[in-house]
XYZ file of C-alpha atoms in Angstrom:
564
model
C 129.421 22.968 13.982
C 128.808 25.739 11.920
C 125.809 27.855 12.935
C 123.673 27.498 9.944
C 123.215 23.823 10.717
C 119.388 23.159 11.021
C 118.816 19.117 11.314
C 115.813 17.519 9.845
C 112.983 17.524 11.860
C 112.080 13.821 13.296
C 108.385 12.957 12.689
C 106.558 13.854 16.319
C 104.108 10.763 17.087
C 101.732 10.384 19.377
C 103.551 9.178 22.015
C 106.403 12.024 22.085
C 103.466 14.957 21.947
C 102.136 13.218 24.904
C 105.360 12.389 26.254
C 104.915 12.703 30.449
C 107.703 11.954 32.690
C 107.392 8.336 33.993
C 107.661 7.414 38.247
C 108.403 3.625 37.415
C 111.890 2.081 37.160
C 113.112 -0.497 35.252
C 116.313 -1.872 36.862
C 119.119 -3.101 34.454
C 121.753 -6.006 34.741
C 122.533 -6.462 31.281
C 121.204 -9.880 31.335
C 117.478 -9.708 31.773
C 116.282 -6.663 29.558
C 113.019 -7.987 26.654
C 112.483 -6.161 23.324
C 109.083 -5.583 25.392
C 110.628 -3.637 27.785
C 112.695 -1.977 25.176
C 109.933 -0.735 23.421
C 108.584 0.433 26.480
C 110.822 2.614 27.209
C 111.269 3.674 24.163
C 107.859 4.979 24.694
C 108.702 6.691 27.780
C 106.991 4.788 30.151
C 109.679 3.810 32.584
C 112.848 5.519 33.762
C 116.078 3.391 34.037
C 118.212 2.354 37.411
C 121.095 0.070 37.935
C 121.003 -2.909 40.013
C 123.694 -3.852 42.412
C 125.417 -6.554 41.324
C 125.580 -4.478 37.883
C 127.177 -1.580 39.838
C 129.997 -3.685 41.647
C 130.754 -5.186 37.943
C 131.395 -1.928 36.385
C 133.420 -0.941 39.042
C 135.270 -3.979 39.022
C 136.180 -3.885 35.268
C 136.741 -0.057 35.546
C 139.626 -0.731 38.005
C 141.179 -3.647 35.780
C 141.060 -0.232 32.794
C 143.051 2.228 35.562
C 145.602 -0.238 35.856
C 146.514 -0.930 32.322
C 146.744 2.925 32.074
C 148.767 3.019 35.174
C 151.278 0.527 34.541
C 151.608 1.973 30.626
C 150.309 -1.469 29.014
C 149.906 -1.634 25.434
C 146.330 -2.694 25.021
C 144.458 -2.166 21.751
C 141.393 0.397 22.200
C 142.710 1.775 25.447
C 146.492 2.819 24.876
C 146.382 2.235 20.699
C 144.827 3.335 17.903
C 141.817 1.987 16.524
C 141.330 -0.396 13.330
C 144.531 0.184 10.945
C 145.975 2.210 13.607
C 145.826 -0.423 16.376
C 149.768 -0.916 16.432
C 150.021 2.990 17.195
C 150.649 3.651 20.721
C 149.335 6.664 22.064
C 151.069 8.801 25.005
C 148.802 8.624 28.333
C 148.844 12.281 28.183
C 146.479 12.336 25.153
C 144.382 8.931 26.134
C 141.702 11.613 26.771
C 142.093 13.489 23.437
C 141.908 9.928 21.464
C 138.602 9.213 22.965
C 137.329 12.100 21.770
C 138.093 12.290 18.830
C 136.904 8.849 17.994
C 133.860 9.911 18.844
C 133.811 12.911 16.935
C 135.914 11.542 13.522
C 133.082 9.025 14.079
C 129.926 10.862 14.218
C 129.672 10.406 10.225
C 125.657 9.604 9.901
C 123.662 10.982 7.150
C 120.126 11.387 6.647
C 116.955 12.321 9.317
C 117.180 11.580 12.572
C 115.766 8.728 14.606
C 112.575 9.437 16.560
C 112.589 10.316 19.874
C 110.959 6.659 20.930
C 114.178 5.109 18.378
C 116.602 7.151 20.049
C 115.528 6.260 23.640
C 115.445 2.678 23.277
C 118.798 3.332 21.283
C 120.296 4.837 24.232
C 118.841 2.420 27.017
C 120.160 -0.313 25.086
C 123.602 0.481 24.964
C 123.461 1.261 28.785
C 122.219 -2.284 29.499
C 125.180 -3.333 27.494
C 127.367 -1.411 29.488
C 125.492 -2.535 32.682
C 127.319 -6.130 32.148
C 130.426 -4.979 33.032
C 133.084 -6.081 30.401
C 132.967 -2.801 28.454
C 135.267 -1.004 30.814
C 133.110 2.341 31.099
C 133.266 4.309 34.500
C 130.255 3.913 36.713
C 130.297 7.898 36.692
C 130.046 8.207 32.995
C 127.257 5.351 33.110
C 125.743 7.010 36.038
C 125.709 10.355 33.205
C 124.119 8.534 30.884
C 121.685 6.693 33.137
C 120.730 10.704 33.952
C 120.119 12.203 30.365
C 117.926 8.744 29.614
C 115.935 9.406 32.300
C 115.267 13.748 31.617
C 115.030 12.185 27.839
C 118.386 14.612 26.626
C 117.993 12.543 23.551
C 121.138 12.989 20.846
C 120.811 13.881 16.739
C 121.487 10.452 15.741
C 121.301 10.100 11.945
C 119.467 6.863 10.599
C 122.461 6.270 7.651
C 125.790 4.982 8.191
C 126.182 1.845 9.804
C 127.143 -1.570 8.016
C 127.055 -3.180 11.401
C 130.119 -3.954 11.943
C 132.402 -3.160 13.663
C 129.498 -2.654 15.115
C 127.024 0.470 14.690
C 129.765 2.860 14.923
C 128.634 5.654 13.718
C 124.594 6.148 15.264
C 126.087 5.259 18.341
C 128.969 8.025 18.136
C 126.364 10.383 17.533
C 124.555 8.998 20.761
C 127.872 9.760 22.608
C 128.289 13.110 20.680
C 125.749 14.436 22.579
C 126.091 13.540 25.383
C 129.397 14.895 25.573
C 127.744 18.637 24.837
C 128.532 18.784 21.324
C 126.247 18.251 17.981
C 122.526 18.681 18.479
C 120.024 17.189 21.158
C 116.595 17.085 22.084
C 114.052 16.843 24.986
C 110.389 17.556 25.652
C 111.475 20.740 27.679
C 113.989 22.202 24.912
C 113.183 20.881 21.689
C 116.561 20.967 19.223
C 119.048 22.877 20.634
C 122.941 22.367 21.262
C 123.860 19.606 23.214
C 125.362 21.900 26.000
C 122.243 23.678 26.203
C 120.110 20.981 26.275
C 122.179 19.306 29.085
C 122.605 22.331 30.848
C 118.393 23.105 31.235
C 117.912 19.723 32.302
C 121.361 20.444 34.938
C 123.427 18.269 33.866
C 126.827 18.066 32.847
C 128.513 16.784 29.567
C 130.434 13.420 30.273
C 134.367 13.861 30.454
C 135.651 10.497 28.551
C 138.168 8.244 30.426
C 140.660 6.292 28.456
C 138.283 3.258 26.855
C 135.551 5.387 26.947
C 134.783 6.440 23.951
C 134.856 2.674 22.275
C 133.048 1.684 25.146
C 130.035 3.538 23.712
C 130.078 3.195 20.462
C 131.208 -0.613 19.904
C 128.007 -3.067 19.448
C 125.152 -3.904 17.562
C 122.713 -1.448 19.756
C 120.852 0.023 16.613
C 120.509 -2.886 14.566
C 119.499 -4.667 17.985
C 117.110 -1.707 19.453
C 115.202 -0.996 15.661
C 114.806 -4.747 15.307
C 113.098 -4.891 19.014
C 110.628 -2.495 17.814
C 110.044 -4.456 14.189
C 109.828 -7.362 15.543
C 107.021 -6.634 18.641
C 104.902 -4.611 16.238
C 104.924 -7.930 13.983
C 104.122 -9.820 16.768
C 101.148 -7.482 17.506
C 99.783 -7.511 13.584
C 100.467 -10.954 13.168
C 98.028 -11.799 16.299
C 95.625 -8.881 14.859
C 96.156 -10.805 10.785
C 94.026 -14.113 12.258
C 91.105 -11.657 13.389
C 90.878 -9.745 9.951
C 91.172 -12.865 8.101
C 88.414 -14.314 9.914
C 86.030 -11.563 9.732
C 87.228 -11.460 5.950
C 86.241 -15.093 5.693
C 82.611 -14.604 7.290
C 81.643 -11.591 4.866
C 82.911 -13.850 2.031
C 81.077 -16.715 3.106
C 83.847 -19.399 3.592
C 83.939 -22.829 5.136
C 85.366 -23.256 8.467
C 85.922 -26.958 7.937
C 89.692 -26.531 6.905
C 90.434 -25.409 10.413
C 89.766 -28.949 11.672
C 92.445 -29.468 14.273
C 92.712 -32.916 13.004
C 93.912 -31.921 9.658
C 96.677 -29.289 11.538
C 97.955 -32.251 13.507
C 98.737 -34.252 10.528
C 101.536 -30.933 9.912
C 102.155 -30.144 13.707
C 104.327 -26.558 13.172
C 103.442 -24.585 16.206
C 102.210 -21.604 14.435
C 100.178 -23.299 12.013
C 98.203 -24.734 15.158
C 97.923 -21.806 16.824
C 96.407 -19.732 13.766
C 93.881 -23.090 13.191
C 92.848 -22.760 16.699
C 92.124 -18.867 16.774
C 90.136 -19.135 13.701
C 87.876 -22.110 15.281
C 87.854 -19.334 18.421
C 86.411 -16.675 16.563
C 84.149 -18.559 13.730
C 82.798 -21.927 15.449
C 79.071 -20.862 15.085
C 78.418 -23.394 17.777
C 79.851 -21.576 20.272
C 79.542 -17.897 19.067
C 76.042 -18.036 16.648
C 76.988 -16.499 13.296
C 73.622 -15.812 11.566
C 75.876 -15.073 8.493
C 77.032 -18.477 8.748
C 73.803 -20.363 8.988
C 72.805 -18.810 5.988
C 75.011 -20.886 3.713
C 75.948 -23.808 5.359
C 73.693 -26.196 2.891
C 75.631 -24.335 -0.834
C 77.236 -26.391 -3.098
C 81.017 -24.551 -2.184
C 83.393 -27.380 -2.016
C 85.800 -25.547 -0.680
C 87.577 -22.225 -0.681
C 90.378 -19.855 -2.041
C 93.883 -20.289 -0.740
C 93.764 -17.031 0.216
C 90.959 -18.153 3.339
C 91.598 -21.888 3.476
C 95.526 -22.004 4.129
C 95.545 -18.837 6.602
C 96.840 -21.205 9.294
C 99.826 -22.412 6.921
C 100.602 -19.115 5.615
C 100.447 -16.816 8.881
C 101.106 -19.710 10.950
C 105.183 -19.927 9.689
C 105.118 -15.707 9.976
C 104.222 -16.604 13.408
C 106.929 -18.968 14.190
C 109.505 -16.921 12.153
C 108.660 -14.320 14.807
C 109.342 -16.143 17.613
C 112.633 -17.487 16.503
C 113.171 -13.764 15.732
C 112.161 -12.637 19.453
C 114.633 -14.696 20.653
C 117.565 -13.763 18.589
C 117.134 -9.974 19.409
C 116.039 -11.049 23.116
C 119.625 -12.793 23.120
C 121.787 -9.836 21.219
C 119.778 -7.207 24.081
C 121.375 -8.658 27.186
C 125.039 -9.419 24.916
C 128.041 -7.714 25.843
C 129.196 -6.548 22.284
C 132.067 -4.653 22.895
C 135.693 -4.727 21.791
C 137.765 -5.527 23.253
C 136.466 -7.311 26.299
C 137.103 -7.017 29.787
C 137.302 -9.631 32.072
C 138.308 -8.366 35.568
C 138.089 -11.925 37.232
C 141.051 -12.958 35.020
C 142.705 -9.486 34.473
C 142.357 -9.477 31.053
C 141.397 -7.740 28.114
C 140.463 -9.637 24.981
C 140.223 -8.581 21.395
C 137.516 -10.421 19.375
C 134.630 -9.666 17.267
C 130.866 -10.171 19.520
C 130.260 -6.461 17.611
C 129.238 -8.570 13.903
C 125.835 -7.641 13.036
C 125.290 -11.002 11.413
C 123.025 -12.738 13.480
C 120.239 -9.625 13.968
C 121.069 -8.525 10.778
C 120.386 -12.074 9.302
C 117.238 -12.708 11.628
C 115.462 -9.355 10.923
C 116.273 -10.142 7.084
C 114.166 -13.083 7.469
C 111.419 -11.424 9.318
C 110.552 -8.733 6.968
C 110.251 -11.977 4.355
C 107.877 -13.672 6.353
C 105.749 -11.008 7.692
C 105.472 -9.506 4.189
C 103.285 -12.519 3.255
C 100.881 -11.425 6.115
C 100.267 -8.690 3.951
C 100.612 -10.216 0.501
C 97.686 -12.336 1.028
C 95.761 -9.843 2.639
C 96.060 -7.794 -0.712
C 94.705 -10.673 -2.448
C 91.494 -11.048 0.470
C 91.007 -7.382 -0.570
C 90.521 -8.458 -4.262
C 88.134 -10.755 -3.377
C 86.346 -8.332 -1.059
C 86.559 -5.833 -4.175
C 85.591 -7.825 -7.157
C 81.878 -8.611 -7.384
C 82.915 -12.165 -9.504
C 83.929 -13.206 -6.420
C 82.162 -11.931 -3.164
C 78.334 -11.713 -4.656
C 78.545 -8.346 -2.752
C 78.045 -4.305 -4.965
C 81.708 -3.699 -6.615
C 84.344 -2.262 -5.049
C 82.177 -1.869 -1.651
C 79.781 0.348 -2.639
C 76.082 1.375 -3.688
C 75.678 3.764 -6.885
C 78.765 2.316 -8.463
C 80.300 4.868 -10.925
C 79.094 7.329 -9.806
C 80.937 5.910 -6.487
C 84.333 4.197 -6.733
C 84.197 3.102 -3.272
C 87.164 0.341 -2.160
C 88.475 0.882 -5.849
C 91.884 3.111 -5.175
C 92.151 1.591 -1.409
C 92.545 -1.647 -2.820
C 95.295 -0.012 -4.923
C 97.496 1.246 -1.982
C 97.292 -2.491 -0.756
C 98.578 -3.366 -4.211
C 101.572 -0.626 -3.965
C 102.426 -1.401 -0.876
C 102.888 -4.805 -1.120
C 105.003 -4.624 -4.068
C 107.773 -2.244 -2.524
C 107.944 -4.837 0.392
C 108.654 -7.345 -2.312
C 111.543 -5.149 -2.955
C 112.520 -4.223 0.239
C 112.287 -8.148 1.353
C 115.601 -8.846 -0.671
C 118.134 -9.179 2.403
C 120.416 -7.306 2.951
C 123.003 -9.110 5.160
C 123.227 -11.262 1.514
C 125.881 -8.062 1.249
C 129.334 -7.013 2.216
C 131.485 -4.373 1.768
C 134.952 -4.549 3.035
C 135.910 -1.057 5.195
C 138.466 0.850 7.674
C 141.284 -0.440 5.140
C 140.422 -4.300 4.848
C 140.948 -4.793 8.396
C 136.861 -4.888 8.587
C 136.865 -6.903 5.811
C 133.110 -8.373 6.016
C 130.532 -6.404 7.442
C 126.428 -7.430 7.634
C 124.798 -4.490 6.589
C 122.763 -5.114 9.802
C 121.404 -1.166 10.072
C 119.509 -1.592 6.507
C 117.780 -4.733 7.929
C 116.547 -3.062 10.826
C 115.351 -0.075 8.904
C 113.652 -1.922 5.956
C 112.347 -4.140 8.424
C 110.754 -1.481 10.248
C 109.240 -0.382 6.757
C 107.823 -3.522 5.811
C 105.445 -4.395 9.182
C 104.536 -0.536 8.884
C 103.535 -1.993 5.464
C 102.059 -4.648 6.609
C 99.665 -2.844 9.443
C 98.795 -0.538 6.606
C 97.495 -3.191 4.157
C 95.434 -4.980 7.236
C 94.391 -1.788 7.794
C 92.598 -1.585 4.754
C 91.070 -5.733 4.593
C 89.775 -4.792 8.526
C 88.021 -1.543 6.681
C 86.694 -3.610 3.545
C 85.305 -6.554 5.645
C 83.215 -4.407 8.014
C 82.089 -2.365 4.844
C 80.944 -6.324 3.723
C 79.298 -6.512 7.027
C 76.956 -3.911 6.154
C 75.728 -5.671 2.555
C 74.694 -8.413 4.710
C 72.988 -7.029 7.457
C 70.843 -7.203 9.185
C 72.882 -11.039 9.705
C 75.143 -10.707 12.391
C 78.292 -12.881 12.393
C 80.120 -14.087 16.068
C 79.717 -12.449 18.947
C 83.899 -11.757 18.977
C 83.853 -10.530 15.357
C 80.786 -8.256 15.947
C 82.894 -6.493 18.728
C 85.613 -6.238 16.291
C 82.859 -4.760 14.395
C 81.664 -2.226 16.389
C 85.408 -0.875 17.817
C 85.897 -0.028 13.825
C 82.904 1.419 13.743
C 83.604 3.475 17.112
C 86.534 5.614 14.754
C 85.260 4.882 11.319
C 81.713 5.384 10.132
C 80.187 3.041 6.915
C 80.804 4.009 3.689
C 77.676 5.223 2.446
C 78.712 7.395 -0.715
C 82.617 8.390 -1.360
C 84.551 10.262 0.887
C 87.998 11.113 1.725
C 89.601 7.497 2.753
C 93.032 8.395 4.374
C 91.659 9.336 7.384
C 89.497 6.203 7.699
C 92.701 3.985 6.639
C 94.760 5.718 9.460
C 92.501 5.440 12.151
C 92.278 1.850 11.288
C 95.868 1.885 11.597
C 96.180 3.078 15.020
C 93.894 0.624 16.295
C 96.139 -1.660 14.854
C 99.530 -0.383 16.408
C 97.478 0.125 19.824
C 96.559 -3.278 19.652
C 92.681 -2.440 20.635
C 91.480 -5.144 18.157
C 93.764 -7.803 19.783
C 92.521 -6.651 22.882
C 88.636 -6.804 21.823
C 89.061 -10.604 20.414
C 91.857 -11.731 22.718
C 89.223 -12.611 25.670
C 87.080 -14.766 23.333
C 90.035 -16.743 22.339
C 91.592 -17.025 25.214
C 88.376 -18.487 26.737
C 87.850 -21.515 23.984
C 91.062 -22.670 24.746
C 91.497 -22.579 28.818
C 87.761 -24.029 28.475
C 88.120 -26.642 26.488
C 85.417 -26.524 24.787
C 84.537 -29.531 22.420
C 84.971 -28.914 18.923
C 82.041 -28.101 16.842
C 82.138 -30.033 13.409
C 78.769 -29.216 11.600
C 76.964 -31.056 9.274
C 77.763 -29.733 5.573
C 76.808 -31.458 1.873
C 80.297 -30.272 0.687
C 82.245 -32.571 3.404
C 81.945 -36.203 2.563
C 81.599 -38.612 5.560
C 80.288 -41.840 6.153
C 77.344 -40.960 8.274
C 76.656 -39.076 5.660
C 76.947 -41.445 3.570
C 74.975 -43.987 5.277
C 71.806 -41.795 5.373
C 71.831 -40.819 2.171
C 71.430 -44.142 1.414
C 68.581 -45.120 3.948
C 67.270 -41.947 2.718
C 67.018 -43.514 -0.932
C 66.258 -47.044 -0.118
């Protein structure tokens, strides 16, 4: 590499400046590893160990590897070339020299590197893979790898490159780059430094490839698989965190609760859709909680309200129930043995076929970004209504002293921007195919672009909540001294605990970020989640109170006592 080489700097967060070597273990099978527990130690909360039962399989489909090589078997990926070249058979005396340099011809990424968290869950992911025991690596070289995870020797792994198939080839052959003491690494001890050097401060050694080797680690879908773990917990955690903001939104605005009747969400029994209903009756049913903002316009003449309020359980509940069917996609490609080709040492074979597509994370985290972008594109259109005086009877744009004040004005903007690049960055990408390696990877899934616009668009998303969460509370304070729920005024006061009320303008990125890291921490989830959780173990009856707006016939039949 030549000496001059200085790769981009991956943005620090939080959680790598306060990185702290973990004591817990997580043990790994290959089978039983959650995008939870990927993100968690992506994080850097647990160190890794094998199991076992993973131990004696690696072992066992290590020896079937030894003797292939042994007897001087022609097997493609051990003895052959690779791709066009697979009818090339190489001479056992340079089986070493072809793992290497598939590796390094490999290592073709472009662009800045993945974050420390990315690259660790990157890493653990493809040694759970490995843990199965049909990949053929040697427990010694997983043992290596197992040992730079847990001192966090983390490799320069550009975010460009991949079309996901065969496989992520080239992210993970910079992942293997590294660790064999060449390209760039980093820890918490070194910073970027040589891979040697890095190794060698933390004392290890690089990892001497045995025939196989080298495919063994970089064949599989482990970045598409690992960045759509993170994407698609994060949209689990603003999805929850969506219902809450909405509700508080719909309180300041004065809506009806009547639409969340679980009556009328049984007539259309999707999963999410219920759900959603049933949080909003959590945080808003004024029978339960009292919600003095409530009370104060339950006789107006509003028949009902804006789609925007009314059909939050039909619009976040499908997001909801995309993400589940999401979760369990990536859940499935985590503990999948994605290799090529396969070993199986209980029938002494090795098998070429193709488990390293991309197309079914690719295709899955394609369709998440589409449905948790709408989390955010009605959100945008909340804010608006927050915003415009027309239609909250609250000051414009958030603020006293208007003019002179601009208040919500440009915030409200950023919603609007970012919602329209997600518009753009929800086309899918696995729609796309280019065919590669000479036509003999002929379709491909473009599975690393769905991962990484993915990514973008719930860090979109968050952002936009962000904002409603800061506009609603700043509607709080135009109708105080009413108080709304008792859950919602805790949701209240935790913004309030990193964000002060907007008395005259100020500089709003701060406020919006803050907001933002509440979000990703989950702490308003965490506030509210207790209150929910308690109307439905409890069971408590639903309230359905009396409103002029909502025709029924006891209604009806006093009204007409009333008159008679």
């Amino acid at each position: 590499m030549s000496p001059d080489f200085i790769p981009c700097e991956p943005g620090v967060s939080h959680l790598t400046a306060a990185y702290r070597e973990p004591g817990e273990f997580i043990s790994l099978d290959g089978s039983s590893l959650t995008s939870t527990d990927l993100v968690n130690l992506g994080k850097g909360l647990y160190k890794i160990k094998l199991t076992p039962e993973a131990e004696r399989k690696v072992v066992q489909s290590r020896d079937l590897l030894d003797t292939i090589v042994k007897e001087n078997k022609v097997v493609y990926g051990i003895t052959t070339g690779f791709g066009k070249f697979a009818r090339t058979v190489i001479p056992v005396s340079k089986l070493k020299e072809l793992q290497e340099n598939l590796v390094r011809s490999h290592s073709s990424g472009v662009g800045n590197p993945l974050s420390p968290e990315r690259t660790r869950m990157l890493l653990a992911l493809r040694i759970n893979v490995l843990a199965k025991g049909h990949s053929g690596i040697s427990l010694e070289t997983l043992h290596a790898m197992i040992q730079a995870f847990n001192a966090s020797c983390l490799s320069f792994v550009p975010e460009k490159g991949t079309v996901g198939a065969s496989g992520d080839l080239a992210p993970l052959s910079h992942l293997a780059l590294g660790l064999m003491g060449e390209g760039k690494m980093w820890s918490p001890k070194s910073g970027w430094a040589d891979a040697k050097y890095v190794l060698e401060a933390h004392g290890l050694k690089p990892i001497s490839l045995k025939p196989k080797e080298g495919l063994a680690l970089i064949n599989g879908t482990q970045m598409i698989t690992s960045l759509g773990a993170e994407a698609v917990e994060r949209a689990q955690a603003i999805a929850r965190q969506a219902d809450i903001i909405a509700a508080l939104t719909l309180e300041v605005l004065k809506g009806t609760t009547k639409a969340f009747d679980s009556d009328i969400h049984m007539l259309r029994p999707h999963p999410g859709q219920i759900e959603v209903a049933q949080r909003f009756r959590s945080l808003l049913d004024s029978d339960h909680h009292p919600s003095q903002i409530a009370e104060s316009h339950r006789f107006c003449d509003r028949v009902q309200d804006a789609y925007t309020m009314r059909c939050c359980p039909q619009v976040h509940g499908v997001a909801n129930d995309t993400i589940k069917f999401v979760q369990n996609i990536i859940n499935t490609e985590i503990n999948s043995a994605t290799d090529n080709p396969m070993v199986f040492a209980d029938r002494g074979e090795t098998i070429s076929g193709g488990n390293f597509h991309g197309e079914y994370p690719a295709k899955a985290l394609d369709f998440l970004a589409i449905a948790v972008h709408e989390l955010a594109s009605i959100s945008e259109r909340r804010i608006e209504r927050l915003c415009n005086p027309s239609l909250s009877e609250l000051p414009a744009f958030l603020v006293n002293e208007g003019g002179l004040n601009s208040g919500f004005m440009i915030a409200h903007c950023t919603a609007a921007a970012l919602v329209s690049e997600n518009k753009v960055l929800c086309h899918p990408s696995s729609v796309d195919s280019l065919s590669t390696s000479a036509a003999t990877e002929d379709h491909v899934s473009m599975g690393g672009w769905a991962a990484r616009k993915a990514l973008r668009v719930v860090e979109h998303v968050e952002q936009v909540l962000a904002i409603e969460l800061l506009a609603a509370c700043q509607g709080i304070e135009f109708l105080r001294p009413l108080r709304t729920t008792t859950p919602l005024e805790k949701v209240y006061e935790l913004v309030r605990s990193v964000v002060k009320p907007w008395i005259k303008d100020r500089f709003m990125s701060p406020d919006i970020e803050a907001v933002h890291r509440l979000l990703l921490d989950q702490k308003v989830w965490n506030v509210a989640k207790p209150y929910i959780d308690k109307y439905q173990t409890e069971y408590i009856p639903e309230s359905r109170p009396v409103s002029p707006t909502a025709f029924s016939l006891d209604n009806a039949k006093i009204e007409t006592s009333q008159s008679s």
